[in-house]
Short mmCIF file of C-alpha atoms in Angstrom, two decimals:
data_model
loop_
_atom_site.label_atom_id
_atom_site.label_comp_id
_atom_site.label_asym_id
_atom_site.label_seq_id
_atom_site.Cartn_x
_atom_site.Cartn_y
_atom_site.Cartn_z
CA MET W 173 0.00 0.00 0.00
CA THR W 174 1.56 3.26 -1.13
CA GLY W 175 0.17 6.76 -1.30
CA GLU W 176 1.23 9.89 -3.07
CA ILE W 177 1.22 13.36 -1.60
CA THR W 178 1.64 16.64 -3.40
CA PRO W 179 4.59 18.83 -2.42
CA PRO W 180 3.88 22.45 -1.52
CA HIS W 181 3.82 25.12 -4.18
CA GLY W 182 6.17 27.19 -2.06
CA SER W 183 8.56 26.84 0.83
CA ASP W 184 6.27 25.76 3.67
CA ALA W 185 7.75 22.52 5.04
CA ASN W 186 4.83 22.16 7.45
CA ILE W 187 2.56 21.30 4.55
CA VAL W 188 4.69 18.23 3.85
CA ARG W 189 4.58 17.28 7.53
CA GLU W 190 0.82 17.77 7.69
CA HIS W 191 0.17 15.71 4.55
CA THR W 192 2.50 13.01 5.78
CA ALA W 193 0.69 12.90 9.11
CA ILE W 194 -2.67 12.39 7.34
CA VAL W 195 -1.53 9.38 5.32
CA ALA W 196 1.39 7.90 7.32
CA GLU W 197 -0.61 5.29 9.20
CA TYR W 198 -2.26 4.07 6.00
CA CYS W 199 0.71 3.72 3.66
CA ASP W 200 3.79 1.51 3.72
CA ALA W 201 5.58 4.18 1.73
CA ILE W 202 4.74 7.68 0.55
CA ASN W 203 5.48 8.97 -2.95
CA ILE W 204 6.46 12.56 -3.41
CA THR W 205 5.87 13.92 -6.89
CA ASP W 206 8.42 15.84 -8.92
CA ASN W 207 7.11 19.02 -10.55
CA VAL W 208 4.08 17.42 -12.18
CA ARG W 209 3.22 19.04 -15.55
CA GLY W 210 6.23 21.30 -15.09
CA ILE W 211 4.55 23.30 -12.34
CA PRO W 212 7.31 24.04 -9.84
CA THR W 213 6.78 22.57 -6.37
CA MET W 214 9.16 21.89 -3.49
CA SER W 215 12.07 19.60 -4.44
CA SER W 216 11.14 15.93 -4.21
CA MET W 217 14.48 15.21 -2.52
CA VAL W 218 13.83 17.76 0.21
CA CYS W 219 10.27 16.50 0.70
CA ALA W 220 11.52 12.90 0.84
CA ARG W 221 13.83 13.91 3.67
CA LEU W 222 10.97 15.65 5.48
CA ILE W 223 8.88 12.48 5.17
CA LEU W 224 11.77 10.47 6.61
CA GLU W 225 12.09 12.87 9.53
CA ALA W 226 8.38 12.42 10.18
CA GLY W 227 9.02 8.71 10.54
CA SER W 228 7.66 7.45 7.22
CA GLU W 229 9.25 5.77 4.23
CA PRO W 230 9.46 8.06 1.18
CA ILE W 231 9.49 7.15 -2.50
CA MET W 232 11.24 10.02 -4.24
CA GLN W 233 10.07 10.63 -7.81
CA MET W 234 12.57 11.90 -10.36
CA SER W 235 11.64 13.20 -13.77
CA ALA W 236 13.90 13.21 -16.81
CA ARG W 237 12.40 16.46 -18.00
CA ASP W 238 14.38 18.73 -15.67
CA ARG W 239 17.73 16.98 -15.13
CA ASN W 240 20.62 15.92 -17.28
CA ARG W 241 22.78 12.90 -16.46
CA ILE W 242 25.12 15.02 -14.34
CA LEU W 243 22.32 16.22 -12.07
CA PHE W 244 20.85 12.71 -11.91
CA GLU W 245 24.13 11.34 -10.60
CA SER W 246 24.62 14.25 -8.24
CA GLU W 247 21.12 14.03 -6.79
CA LEU W 248 21.28 10.28 -6.45
CA TYR W 249 24.37 10.66 -4.25
CA GLY W 250 22.59 13.34 -2.27
CA ALA W 251 19.36 11.38 -1.89
CA HIS W 252 21.23 8.39 -0.53
CA ALA W 253 23.20 10.60 1.85
CA LEU W 254 19.91 11.95 3.19
CA GLY W 255 18.60 8.44 3.83
CA VAL W 256 16.31 8.15 0.82
CA ARG W 257 16.25 4.57 -0.47
CA ASN W 258 13.22 4.30 -2.74
CA LEU W 259 13.23 6.05 -6.09
CA MET W 260 10.71 6.16 -8.88
CA PHE W 261 11.72 7.42 -12.31
CA ILE W 262 9.43 9.04 -14.82
CA THR W 263 9.89 10.67 -18.21
CA GLY W 264 8.04 13.79 -17.05
CA ASP W 265 5.06 15.58 -18.58
CA HIS W 266 5.59 18.03 -21.40
CA THR W 267 5.91 21.59 -20.04
CA LEU W 268 3.27 22.84 -22.48
CA LEU W 269 0.71 21.16 -20.19
CA GLY W 270 1.68 23.24 -17.17
CA SER W 271 2.28 26.78 -15.98
CA HIS W 272 5.82 27.20 -17.34
CA PRO W 273 5.45 26.34 -21.03
CA GLU W 274 8.41 28.54 -22.05
CA ALA W 275 10.91 26.46 -20.06
CA LYS W 276 13.73 24.66 -21.86
CA MET W 277 13.13 20.96 -21.29
CA VAL W 278 16.14 18.73 -20.71
CA TYR W 279 15.41 15.12 -21.72
CA ASP W 280 19.12 14.32 -21.85
CA LEU W 281 17.81 10.84 -21.13
CA ASP W 282 14.53 9.02 -20.62
CA SER W 283 13.08 7.07 -17.71
CA VAL W 284 14.59 3.77 -18.90
CA GLN W 285 18.04 5.33 -19.03
CA ALA W 286 17.49 7.02 -15.64
CA LEU W 287 16.89 3.57 -14.13
CA GLN W 288 20.10 2.41 -15.80
CA ILE W 289 22.04 5.28 -14.21
CA ALA W 290 20.75 4.48 -10.71
CA LYS W 291 21.58 0.81 -11.17
CA HIS W 292 25.00 1.68 -12.56
CA LEU W 293 25.89 3.85 -9.57
CA MET W 294 25.03 0.97 -7.25
CA GLY W 295 27.90 -0.86 -8.92
CA GLY W 296 30.34 1.61 -7.38
CA THR W 297 31.40 3.79 -10.31
CA ASP W 298 29.93 6.79 -12.06
CA LEU W 299 29.08 6.88 -15.76
CA ALA W 300 32.68 7.82 -16.54
CA GLY W 301 33.86 4.71 -14.73
CA ASP W 302 35.38 6.64 -11.83
CA GLU W 303 35.11 5.07 -8.40
CA LEU W 304 32.59 6.52 -6.00
CA GLU W 305 33.32 7.85 -2.54
CA GLY W 306 30.43 6.00 -0.97
CA ILE W 307 28.26 3.66 -3.00
CA PRO W 308 24.51 4.37 -2.98
CA ASP W 309 21.99 1.59 -2.64
CA PHE W 310 18.43 2.03 -3.80
CA PHE W 311 15.16 0.23 -4.34
CA ILE W 312 14.25 1.58 -7.78
CA GLY W 313 10.99 1.62 -9.64
CA ALA W 314 9.09 3.14 -12.50
CA THR W 315 5.62 3.56 -13.92
CA PHE W 316 3.59 2.17 -16.75
CA ASN W 317 0.40 3.38 -18.33
CA PRO W 318 -1.80 0.57 -19.61
CA TYR W 319 -3.95 3.04 -21.56
CA ALA W 320 -1.05 4.44 -23.58
CA ASP W 321 -0.49 3.32 -27.15
CA PRO W 322 0.67 1.24 -28.89
CA LEU W 323 -0.13 -1.41 -26.29
CA GLU W 324 2.46 -3.91 -27.46
CA MET W 325 5.20 -1.32 -27.39
CA GLN W 326 4.15 -0.08 -23.94
CA VAL W 327 4.52 -3.68 -22.78
CA TRP W 328 8.02 -3.88 -24.31
CA ARG W 329 8.84 -0.59 -22.66
CA THR W 330 7.72 -1.90 -19.26
CA GLU W 331 9.96 -4.92 -19.82
CA LYS W 332 12.81 -2.59 -20.78
CA LYS W 333 12.32 -0.73 -17.50
CA GLN W 334 12.40 -3.98 -15.60
CA SER W 335 15.64 -5.05 -17.27
CA ALA W 336 17.07 -1.57 -16.67
CA GLY W 337 16.61 -2.22 -12.96
CA ALA W 338 13.01 -1.45 -11.97
CA ARG W 339 11.92 -3.66 -9.11
CA PHE W 340 8.50 -2.12 -8.70
CA PHE W 341 5.94 -0.36 -10.86
CA GLN W 342 3.25 2.12 -9.90
CA THR W 343 0.72 2.45 -12.68
CA GLN W 344 -1.02 5.49 -14.08
CA ALA W 345 -4.47 5.99 -12.53
CA LEU W 346 -6.83 3.17 -13.47
CA TYR W 347 -10.54 3.61 -14.18
CA GLY W 348 -11.99 1.28 -16.82
CA LEU W 349 -10.18 -2.02 -16.23
CA ASP W 350 -10.48 -3.99 -19.50
CA ARG W 351 -7.34 -2.53 -20.98
CA PHE W 352 -5.45 -2.95 -17.68
CA GLU W 353 -6.37 -6.64 -17.54
CA GLU W 354 -5.15 -7.09 -21.10
CA PHE W 355 -1.91 -5.28 -20.26
CA MET W 356 -1.39 -7.38 -17.13
CA SER W 357 -1.83 -10.62 -19.05
CA GLU W 358 0.81 -9.41 -21.54
CA LEU W 359 3.16 -8.67 -18.64
CA GLU W 360 2.85 -12.11 -17.11
CA GLY W 361 6.12 -13.25 -15.62
CA LEU W 362 7.48 -9.73 -15.13
CA ASP W 363 9.90 -9.91 -12.21
CA ALA W 364 8.80 -6.79 -10.33
CA GLY W 365 6.11 -5.72 -7.89
CA ILE W 366 3.11 -3.99 -9.45
CA LEU W 367 1.04 -1.43 -7.57
CA ALA W 368 -2.22 -0.44 -9.23
CA GLY W 369 -2.67 3.34 -9.40
CA ILE W 370 -5.83 4.97 -8.05
CA ILE W 371 -6.83 8.64 -8.17
CA PRO W 372 -10.13 9.33 -6.37
CA LEU W 373 -12.25 11.80 -8.33
CA LYS W 374 -13.53 14.90 -6.55
CA GLY W 375 -16.19 15.54 -9.12
CA PRO W 376 -17.16 15.61 -12.80
CA ARG W 377 -15.14 18.76 -13.46
CA MET W 378 -11.94 17.16 -12.19
CA ALA W 379 -12.64 14.06 -14.30
CA THR W 380 -13.16 16.10 -17.46
CA PHE W 381 -10.07 18.17 -16.73
CA MET W 382 -7.99 15.05 -16.22
CA ASN W 383 -9.19 13.47 -19.44
CA LYS W 384 -8.19 16.62 -21.25
CA ARG W 385 -5.05 17.75 -19.50
CA ILE W 386 -3.39 14.83 -17.72
CA PRO W 387 -1.41 12.68 -20.13
CA GLY W 388 -2.49 9.08 -20.35
CA ILE W 389 -5.73 9.30 -18.37
CA LYS W 390 -8.91 7.71 -19.67
CA ILE W 391 -11.93 8.12 -17.40
CA PRO W 392 -15.04 6.49 -18.88
CA GLU W 393 -18.08 8.70 -19.48
CA SER W 394 -20.16 6.35 -17.30
CA MET W 395 -18.05 7.32 -14.26
CA ILE W 396 -18.35 11.02 -15.04
CA SER W 397 -22.13 10.75 -15.23
CA ARG W 398 -22.23 8.86 -11.92
CA LEU W 399 -20.47 11.85 -10.35
CA GLU W 400 -22.89 14.27 -12.01
CA LYS W 401 -25.89 12.26 -10.86
CA ALA W 402 -24.64 12.13 -7.26
CA GLY W 403 -24.69 15.91 -7.01
CA ARG W 404 -27.91 16.54 -8.90
CA GLY W 405 -30.45 18.71 -7.04
CA LEU W 406 -27.98 19.46 -4.23
CA LYS W 407 -26.11 22.64 -3.38
CA GLY W 408 -23.00 23.86 -1.54
CA ALA W 409 -21.38 21.65 1.07
CA GLU W 410 -24.08 19.02 0.73
CA LYS W 411 -23.42 18.67 -3.00
CA ARG W 412 -19.68 18.57 -2.44
CA GLU W 413 -20.02 15.79 0.12
CA ALA W 414 -22.32 13.74 -2.09
CA VAL W 415 -20.09 14.06 -5.16
CA ARG W 416 -16.90 13.32 -3.26
CA GLY W 417 -18.60 10.35 -1.64
CA GLU W 418 -19.40 8.98 -5.08
CA GLY W 419 -15.78 9.60 -6.15
CA LEU W 420 -14.58 7.58 -3.17
CA LEU W 421 -17.09 4.85 -3.96
CA ILE W 422 -15.84 4.60 -7.55
CA ALA W 423 -12.25 4.43 -6.27
CA SER W 424 -13.21 1.73 -3.73
CA GLU W 425 -14.89 -0.35 -6.40
CA THR W 426 -11.79 -0.01 -8.59
CA ILE W 427 -9.55 -1.07 -5.70
CA ASP W 428 -11.70 -4.14 -5.06
CA ALA W 429 -11.63 -5.04 -8.73
CA VAL W 430 -7.89 -4.58 -9.34
CA ARG W 431 -7.05 -6.69 -6.29
CA LYS W 432 -8.61 -9.62 -8.09
CA ILE W 433 -6.40 -9.16 -11.16
CA ARG W 434 -3.52 -11.58 -11.44
CA GLY W 435 -0.12 -9.96 -10.99
CA VAL W 436 -1.26 -6.99 -8.91
CA ASN W 437 0.81 -6.83 -5.71
CA GLY W 438 -0.48 -3.66 -4.18
CA ILE W 439 -2.35 -0.39 -4.44
CA HIS W 440 -0.94 3.09 -5.02
CA ILE W 441 -3.31 5.95 -4.21
CA MET W 442 -2.47 9.34 -5.65
CA SER W 443 -4.18 12.04 -3.62
CA VAL W 444 -3.71 14.95 -6.06
CA GLY W 445 -4.19 17.36 -3.17
CA TRP W 446 -6.97 15.33 -1.49
CA GLU W 447 -4.81 13.65 1.14
CA SER W 448 -7.72 12.76 3.44
CA ALA W 449 -9.08 10.41 0.77
CA ILE W 450 -6.21 8.01 1.38
CA PRO W 451 -7.22 6.95 4.95
CA GLU W 452 -10.84 6.59 3.82
CA LEU W 453 -9.96 4.33 0.91
CA VAL W 454 -7.45 2.20 2.81
CA LYS W 455 -9.89 1.65 5.67
CA GLY W 456 -12.71 0.98 3.23
CA ALA W 457 -10.65 -1.69 1.50
CA GLY W 458 -9.96 -3.41 4.82
CA LEU W 459 -6.23 -2.77 4.38
CA HIS W 460 -5.82 -0.94 7.68
CA PRO W 461 -3.99 -1.31 10.05
CA ARG W 462 -0.83 -1.72 7.99
CA PRO W 463 1.69 -4.38 9.04
CA ARG W 464 4.80 -2.87 10.64
CA MET K 872 11.94 29.98 -41.23
CA GLU K 873 9.40 32.72 -40.75
CA LEU K 874 9.57 36.48 -41.11
CA LYS K 875 9.63 38.44 -37.89
CA SER K 876 6.70 40.72 -37.16
CA PRO K 877 6.49 44.08 -39.00
CA GLU K 878 6.83 45.87 -35.63
CA LYS K 879 9.99 43.94 -34.80
CA ILE K 880 11.52 44.70 -38.19
CA LEU K 881 10.86 48.43 -37.82
CA GLU K 882 12.20 48.33 -34.28
CA MET K 883 15.47 46.75 -35.50
CA LEU K 884 15.82 49.30 -38.28
CA GLU K 885 15.13 52.31 -36.03
CA GLY K 886 17.41 55.15 -37.14
CA LYS K 887 18.47 53.33 -40.32
CA HIS K 888 17.18 54.82 -43.52
CA ARG K 889 18.81 53.37 -46.63
CA ILE K 890 18.31 49.62 -46.65
CA VAL K 891 19.53 46.81 -48.90
CA LEU K 892 17.53 43.56 -48.83
CA PHE K 893 19.12 40.12 -49.07
CA GLY K 894 17.61 36.87 -50.31
CA ASP K 895 18.56 33.72 -52.16
CA SER K 896 17.08 31.09 -54.42
CA GLY K 897 17.93 28.28 -51.98
CA CYS K 898 16.48 27.82 -48.50
CA ALA K 899 15.37 31.46 -48.24
CA GLN K 900 13.10 31.11 -51.25
CA MET K 901 12.01 27.55 -50.40
CA CYS K 902 11.01 28.68 -46.93
CA ASP K 903 8.93 31.58 -48.25
CA VAL K 904 10.95 34.29 -46.53
CA GLY K 905 13.64 35.48 -48.94
CA GLY K 906 12.58 34.75 -52.52
CA ILE K 907 12.05 37.66 -54.95
CA LEU K 908 8.37 37.79 -53.97
CA GLN K 909 9.15 38.33 -50.30
CA LEU K 910 11.88 40.86 -51.10
CA GLU K 911 9.32 42.85 -53.10
CA ASP K 912 6.78 42.66 -50.29
CA MET K 913 9.43 43.79 -47.81
CA GLU K 914 10.40 46.71 -50.05
CA ASP K 915 6.77 47.87 -50.23
CA PHE K 916 6.43 47.58 -46.46
CA LEU K 917 9.63 49.51 -45.74
CA VAL K 918 8.84 52.25 -48.27
CA GLU K 919 5.37 52.66 -46.74
CA ASN K 920 7.12 53.18 -43.44
CA GLY K 921 9.41 55.91 -44.71
CA LYS K 922 12.51 53.89 -45.57
CA GLU K 923 14.45 53.92 -48.79
CA VAL K 924 15.23 50.52 -50.29
CA LEU K 925 18.34 50.84 -52.43
CA GLY K 926 17.94 47.41 -54.01
CA TYR K 927 18.34 43.68 -53.54
CA VAL K 928 21.27 41.34 -53.34
CA PHE K 929 19.89 37.99 -54.49
CA VAL K 930 22.21 35.00 -54.48
CA GLU K 931 21.56 32.04 -56.78
CA GLY K 932 21.96 29.06 -54.46
CA GLY K 933 22.51 30.11 -50.86
CA MET K 934 24.19 32.91 -48.96
CA CYS K 935 25.99 30.18 -47.02
CA ASP K 936 28.13 29.71 -50.15
CA VAL K 937 30.57 32.47 -49.28
CA ASN K 938 32.16 32.72 -52.72
CA ALA K 939 28.85 32.98 -54.53
CA PHE K 940 27.72 35.54 -51.93
CA GLN K 941 30.91 37.61 -52.36
CA GLN K 942 30.49 37.66 -56.13
CA GLU K 943 26.93 38.94 -55.80
CA LEU K 944 28.08 41.59 -53.29
CA ASP K 945 30.79 42.70 -55.73
CA GLU K 946 28.25 43.05 -58.52
CA ASN K 947 26.09 45.23 -56.26
CA LYS K 948 28.99 47.22 -54.84
CA GLU K 949 27.32 50.58 -55.26
CA ILE K 950 24.18 49.96 -53.21
CA VAL K 951 26.14 47.96 -50.65
CA GLU K 952 28.41 50.93 -50.06
CA GLN K 953 25.55 53.42 -49.83
CA ALA K 954 23.46 51.36 -47.40
CA ASP K 955 22.88 52.29 -43.75
CA ALA K 956 21.84 48.76 -42.94
CA PHE K 957 21.33 45.30 -44.42
CA LEU K 958 18.15 43.34 -43.87
CA VAL K 959 18.67 39.63 -44.40
CA GLN K 960 15.63 37.53 -45.36
CA ALA K 961 17.30 34.19 -44.74
CA CYS K 962 18.62 32.11 -41.87
CA GLY K 963 21.13 33.20 -39.23
CA VAL K 964 23.94 31.74 -41.31
CA ALA K 965 23.30 34.37 -43.98
CA THR K 966 23.14 37.25 -41.50
CA GLN K 967 26.39 36.15 -39.87
CA THR K 968 28.16 35.52 -43.15
CA LEU K 969 27.23 39.04 -44.25
CA THR K 970 28.45 40.40 -40.89
CA GLN K 971 31.77 38.66 -41.49
CA LEU K 972 32.04 39.99 -45.07
CA HIS K 973 30.94 43.53 -44.14
CA PRO K 974 31.77 44.16 -40.49
CA GLU K 975 31.67 47.92 -41.06
CA LYS K 976 27.87 47.78 -41.42
CA GLU K 977 25.10 46.23 -39.38
CA SER K 978 23.23 43.24 -40.76
CA PHE K 979 19.80 42.55 -39.28
CA PRO K 980 17.85 39.26 -39.30
CA ALA K 981 14.41 39.62 -40.87
CA VAL K 982 13.72 35.99 -40.08
CA ASP K 983 13.48 33.54 -37.20
CA SER K 984 15.01 30.17 -38.11
CA ASN K 985 12.84 27.41 -36.70
CA PHE K 986 13.78 23.98 -37.92
CA LEU K 987 14.93 21.68 -40.69
CA GLY K 988 11.85 20.37 -42.36
CA ASN K 989 10.20 19.36 -45.56
CA MET K 990 7.46 21.02 -47.58
CA PRO K 991 4.67 18.63 -48.58
CA GLU K 992 2.87 21.55 -50.16
CA ARG K 993 3.65 25.20 -50.74
CA PHE K 994 3.79 27.31 -47.54
CA LYS K 995 3.57 24.25 -45.27
CA HIS K 996 6.68 23.08 -43.48
CA TYR K 997 7.17 20.17 -41.08
CA GLU K 998 10.21 19.52 -38.93
CA GLN K 999 12.17 16.37 -39.75
CA CYS K 1000 15.76 16.67 -38.52
CA ALA K 1001 17.29 18.06 -35.32
CA MET K 1002 20.90 17.90 -36.55
CA CYS K 1003 21.90 15.83 -33.51
CA GLY K 1004 25.13 14.72 -35.16
CA ASP K 1005 24.48 10.97 -34.83
CA CYS K 1006 21.83 9.79 -37.27
CA ILE K 1007 19.80 6.75 -36.21
CA LEU K 1008 17.28 6.66 -39.05
CA ASP K 1009 18.67 3.26 -40.07
CA LEU K 1010 17.28 1.83 -36.82
CA THR K 1011 13.96 3.65 -36.77
CA GLY K 1012 12.69 2.92 -40.25
CA GLY K 1013 13.62 6.37 -41.52
CA ILE K 1014 11.59 8.31 -38.92
CA CYS K 1015 13.41 10.55 -36.43
CA PRO K 1016 12.43 10.45 -32.73
CA ILE K 1017 14.91 13.18 -31.82
CA ALA K 1018 13.28 15.79 -34.03
CA ARG K 1019 9.73 14.49 -34.04
CA CYS K 1020 9.09 13.22 -30.49
CA SER K 1021 8.17 16.28 -28.41
CA LYS K 1022 10.52 14.97 -25.72
CA GLY K 1023 13.16 13.60 -28.09
CA ILE K 1024 13.44 10.37 -26.10
CA LEU K 1025 15.10 7.18 -27.28
CA ASN K 1026 13.08 4.57 -25.43
CA GLY K 1027 9.65 5.80 -26.35
CA PRO K 1028 6.79 6.11 -26.49
CA CYS K 1029 6.15 7.76 -23.13
CA GLY K 1030 2.91 7.16 -21.26
CA GLY K 1031 1.31 10.14 -22.98
CA SER K 1032 0.91 8.49 -26.39
CA MET K 1033 -2.77 7.87 -27.10
CA ASP K 1034 -4.59 6.96 -30.30
CA GLY K 1035 -1.46 7.82 -32.26
CA MET K 1036 -1.24 11.34 -30.89
CA CYS K 1037 1.25 13.10 -28.60
CA GLU K 1038 0.32 14.35 -25.13
CA ARG K 1039 1.57 17.83 -26.03
CA ASP K 1040 -1.34 18.85 -28.24
CA GLU K 1041 -4.11 17.44 -30.40
CA ASP K 1042 -2.34 18.06 -33.72
CA THR K 1043 0.97 16.34 -33.08
CA GLU K 1044 1.40 12.72 -34.06
CA CYS K 1045 3.24 10.41 -31.67
CA VAL K 1046 6.37 9.64 -33.66
CA TRP K 1047 6.92 6.45 -31.67
CA GLN K 1048 3.60 5.16 -32.93
CA LEU K 1049 4.83 5.90 -36.48
CA ILE K 1050 8.16 4.20 -35.80
CA TYR K 1051 6.41 1.19 -34.31
CA ASP K 1052 4.05 0.84 -37.28
CA ARG K 1053 6.89 1.23 -39.76
CA LEU K 1054 9.25 -1.23 -38.08
CA LYS K 1055 6.41 -3.76 -37.74
CA ALA K 1056 5.82 -3.44 -41.47
CA LEU K 1057 9.53 -3.93 -42.14
CA GLY K 1058 9.72 -6.87 -39.72
CA LYS K 1059 12.38 -4.99 -37.74
CA GLU K 1060 10.65 -4.46 -34.38
CA GLU K 1061 13.65 -6.05 -32.67
CA ASN K 1062 15.31 -2.64 -33.18
CA ILE K 1063 13.04 -1.05 -30.58
CA LYS K 1064 12.58 -3.98 -28.22
CA LYS K 1065 16.08 -3.53 -26.84
CA ILE K 1066 17.16 -0.69 -24.58
CA TRP K 1067 18.71 2.27 -26.36
CA GLU K 1068 21.68 3.52 -24.41
CA LEU K 1069 22.39 7.12 -23.41
CA LYS K 1070 22.91 9.39 -26.38
CA ASN K 1071 26.08 11.39 -26.98
CA TRP K 1072 24.59 14.87 -27.02
CA SER K 1073 28.02 16.51 -27.24
CA LEU K 1074 27.71 15.93 -30.98
CA ALA K 1075 24.59 18.06 -31.03
CA ARG K 1076 26.19 21.18 -29.50
CA GLY K 1077 28.12 23.89 -31.24
CA PRO K 1078 30.20 25.51 -32.31
CA ARG K 1079 30.90 22.69 -34.73
CA LYS K 1080 33.09 22.59 -37.81
CA LEU K 1081 33.68 20.13 -40.58
CA GLU K 1082 36.49 19.76 -43.03
CA HIS K 1083 35.59 16.99 -45.40
CA GLY K 1084 38.18 14.41 -46.27
CA ALA K 1085 37.82 12.23 -49.33
CA PHE K 1086 35.33 9.58 -48.16
CA PHE K 1087 35.64 7.36 -51.19
CA GLU K 1088 39.42 7.51 -51.21
CA GLU K 1089 39.43 6.55 -47.52
CA ALA K 1090 36.91 3.77 -48.14
CA ALA K 1091 39.10 2.42 -50.94
#
């Protein structure tokens, strides 16, 4: 059971502590995102350290959009020095989808090659072959998106990530499950843990926004109309409660369903700013208390 | 290439009165910025805005060919000498070459250079090559992921590829989908099933220079 919290859009470390406190008891490890859609938020390495200090296990996300190989190596040394052991590598969303579209994107390498770098450093030398003063050791992972195309090539790419060193995968948010089941059957035999990604929907507007603006998301129309129906005829706080309740219900149903799919080892809930949804969903799924 | 805005061009030429325009029959004309038609349009625009256009220097071929450019400058010696400023309707190579040939005068770029592309029909241009210095088209079925993937990644497609389109916008094709389809058709999908190692980007950074040896002599 892992959960994802959103880093602050500013320098307030207490926000990280507060979000960690909300989800800590319900997650075995907590992901911290890395400048999603190119919208600058507090450094994932700093947040990972704050999560550690709060007594939880962080999973630090690193995007290939904003770092070249030099910064990857440098930050991997730093992350290990700070006690961070779990890393998750992503390509990174295109900056045109966020608030800083004029930024120069890096993409010196991609997520597969980022995994390779982390694994390489664990061998005791840097990319130039020079010996390291202190060898980092990490548990490294990546993502896959079962809805992305072409399916066969996304499967190959997942296998590439596994052979590059990924020992766990956290998937893009899952809604309709047919395509995920197909993807999972293609991945049979993959030697890595797979955590099914869940994003609870706050309402129909969020769902429509995500379909439009978040890469790789496919929320079925039937789910959007369930959210609309839940709020129909209601107003204000009452409407909000009803719609959010339906969003949690949809997420709970998805959790129940993915747990029955062969090859799924765990659940990864991405809060997208709705941290309090994580305890609700974990309790609802009967996955609380967590083993220590 | 595309012409800068009229406001920008006037801003650059502030205080300059007698102008000579530069174009060529190569890329400048092909890219619809510095053929005779565009030089005429530019002359009309500048005259309307109170400038004097002394004439054109139009190079057959490209202004990157320094000898051809010098010859054309020599033939137009009079207007070149009288000019307050040069306005170059071609890429940055042309503006810089002119700066090197005539450092005593200022050469201004009328154009923004965007990319190396092709022209499936007149006035439409599509990027094809990023000049990365290490061509891999042999492995990708003749389709370039460096220039045509919005992230330029080597182990694509990323998780944002859907229904053949890129996550960046609705009009951009996912080049990895194209590469996949093409390699499947060629029976060469093994090329993209293996991990592509880190790219040597040092070859993609300038300043670069080339002095060609005799390839065929070396090969023999």
